CSV table of C-alpha atoms in Angstrom, one decimal:
chain,number,residue,atom,x,y,z
A,1,GLN,CA,-10.9,-10.5,12.8
A,2,VAL,CA,-9.1,-9.2,9.7
A,3,GLN,CA,-5.6,-8.1,10.6
A,4,LEU,CA,-3.2,-6.3,8.3
A,5,VAL,CA,0.4,-5.9,9.4
A,6,GLU,CA,2.9,-3.7,7.4
A,7,SER,CA,6.6,-4.0,7.5
A,8,GLY,CA,9.7,-2.8,5.6
A,9,GLY,CA,9.7,0.9,6.4
A,10,GLY,CA,12.8,2.7,7.2
A,11,LEU,CA,15.3,5.4,6.4
A,12,VAL,CA,16.6,5.8,2.8
A,13,GLN,CA,18.4,8.4,0.7
A,14,ALA,CA,16.7,10.2,-2.2
A,15,GLY,CA,16.9,8.0,-5.3
A,16,GLY,CA,17.0,4.8,-3.2
A,17,SER,CA,14.5,2.0,-3.0
A,18,LEU,CA,12.4,0.3,-0.4
A,19,ARG,CA,10.0,-2.7,-0.4
A,20,LEU,CA,7.0,-2.7,1.9
A,21,SER,CA,5.1,-5.8,2.8
A,22,CYS,CA,1.6,-6.3,4.2
A,23,ALA,CA,0.6,-9.6,5.7
A,24,ALA,CA,-3.1,-10.5,6.1
A,25,SER,CA,-4.4,-12.7,8.8
A,26,ARG,CA,-7.0,-14.6,6.7
A,27,ARG,CA,-6.5,-16.6,3.6
A,28,THR,CA,-10.1,-15.7,2.5
A,29,PHE,CA,-8.8,-12.1,2.1
A,30,SER,CA,-7.2,-13.2,-1.1
A,31,THR,CA,-10.5,-12.4,-2.7
A,32,SER,CA,-10.4,-8.7,-1.7
A,33,ALA,CA,-8.7,-5.8,-3.4
A,34,MET,CA,-5.7,-4.5,-1.6
A,35,GLY,CA,-4.1,-1.1,-1.5
A,36,TRP,CA,-1.6,1.2,0.0
A,37,PHE,CA,-2.2,4.7,1.3
A,38,ARG,CA,0.2,7.2,3.0
A,39,GLN,CA,0.0,10.1,5.3
A,40,ALA,CA,2.7,12.7,5.5
A,41,PRO,CA,3.2,15.0,8.5
A,42,GLY,CA,0.5,17.6,8.6
A,43,LYS,CA,-1.4,16.2,5.6
A,44,GLU,CA,-4.4,14.0,5.0
A,45,ARG,CA,-4.1,10.4,4.2
A,46,GLU,CA,-3.8,9.9,0.4
A,47,PHE,CA,-4.2,7.0,-2.0
A,48,VAL,CA,-1.0,5.5,-3.4
A,49,ALA,CA,-1.8,2.2,-5.2
A,50,ALA,CA,-4.3,-0.6,-5.4
A,51,ILE,CA,-4.5,-4.1,-6.9
A,52,SER,CA,-7.5,-6.3,-7.7
A,53,TRP,CA,-8.1,-9.6,-6.0
A,54,ASN,CA,-6.5,-11.6,-8.8
A,55,GLY,CA,-3.7,-9.1,-9.5
A,56,GLY,CA,-5.0,-8.4,-12.9
A,57,ASN,CA,-5.6,-4.7,-12.4
A,58,THR,CA,-3.4,-2.1,-10.7
A,59,TYR,CA,-3.9,1.6,-10.1
A,60,TYR,CA,-1.5,4.3,-9.0
A,61,ALA,CA,-1.6,7.9,-7.9
A,62,ASP,CA,0.0,10.2,-10.4
A,63,SER,CA,2.7,11.1,-8.0
A,64,VAL,CA,4.1,7.6,-7.9
A,65,LYS,CA,3.4,6.2,-11.4
A,66,GLY,CA,6.6,4.8,-12.9
A,67,ARG,CA,8.3,4.6,-9.6
A,68,PHE,CA,6.1,2.4,-7.4
A,69,THR,CA,4.9,-1.1,-8.1
A,70,ILE,CA,2.2,-3.0,-6.2
A,71,SER,CA,1.9,-6.7,-6.3
A,72,ARG,CA,0.3,-9.5,-4.3
A,73,ASP,CA,0.9,-13.2,-3.5
A,74,ASN,CA,-2.4,-14.7,-2.5
A,75,ALA,CA,-0.8,-18.0,-1.5
A,76,LYS,CA,1.1,-16.0,1.2
A,77,ASN,CA,-1.7,-13.5,1.9
A,78,THR,CA,0.9,-10.8,1.3
A,79,VAL,CA,0.8,-7.5,-0.6
A,80,TYR,CA,3.9,-5.6,-1.6
A,81,LEU,CA,4.8,-2.1,-2.6
A,82,GLN,CA,8.1,-1.8,-4.4
A,83,MET,CA,9.2,1.9,-4.2
A,84,ASN,CA,12.0,3.1,-6.5
A,85,SER,CA,13.5,6.5,-7.1
A,86,LEU,CA,12.3,7.7,-3.8
A,87,LYS,CA,11.9,11.4,-3.2
A,88,PRO,CA,11.8,13.4,0.1
A,89,GLU,CA,8.1,14.0,-0.8
A,90,ASP,CA,7.5,10.3,-0.3
A,91,THR,CA,8.2,10.6,3.4
A,92,ALA,CA,5.1,9.4,5.2
A,93,VAL,CA,3.5,6.6,7.2
A,94,TYR,CA,2.4,4.0,4.7
A,95,TYR,CA,-0.8,2.1,5.4
A,96,CYS,CA,-2.0,-1.2,4.0
A,97,ALA,CA,-5.7,-1.4,3.2
A,98,ALA,CA,-8.3,-3.9,2.0
A,99,ASP,CA,-11.8,-3.8,0.6
A,100,ASP,CA,-14.2,-5.8,-1.5
A,101,ALA,CA,-14.4,-3.1,-4.1
A,102,ILE,CA,-11.3,-1.6,-5.5
A,103,GLY,CA,-13.2,1.5,-6.6
A,104,LYS,CA,-13.7,2.5,-3.0
A,105,MET,CA,-9.9,2.9,-2.7
A,106,THR,CA,-9.1,4.4,-6.1
A,107,VAL,CA,-12.1,6.7,-6.3
A,108,GLY,CA,-13.4,7.0,-2.7
A,109,GLY,CA,-10.0,7.2,-1.1
A,110,SER,CA,-11.1,4.8,1.6
A,111,ALA,CA,-11.2,1.1,2.6
A,112,ASP,CA,-12.9,-1.2,5.1
A,113,TYR,CA,-9.8,-2.5,6.7
A,114,TRP,CA,-6.5,-0.9,7.6
A,115,GLY,CA,-3.1,-1.8,9.0
A,116,LYS,CA,-1.4,0.4,11.6
A,117,GLY,CA,1.2,1.8,9.2
A,118,THR,CA,5.0,1.7,8.7
A,119,LEU,CA,7.1,4.8,8.5
A,120,VAL,CA,9.1,5.6,5.4
A,121,THR,CA,11.6,8.5,5.7
A,122,VAL,CA,13.5,9.7,2.6
A,123,SER,CA,16.4,12.0,3.2
A,124,SER,CA,17.8,14.6,0.9
């Protein structure tokens, strides 16, 4: 029913930039909070960033503050993650997520809906 499809992953050098996109299948999803998580090899999935339904509030993990920016375009049912000053530690599969409550993402580290992920690899 609710589909989230990520795109934009790839290979970049340390210090470079990458822009991820997440397209939602339903226009009604514009009323939901959206977020990004990531999972590095051998590690658990972790929260990266989230944005409220109207874009008025954003939240970031400490590890990406000042480098990553989350935004959304409800008219296009699309959420973005602009990643700058990338580090090798940012290498992971990045997942798009959605939930009615943004606190479930920022505090609970979970969400009701997930995309299948897009791989970001940052080389040294």
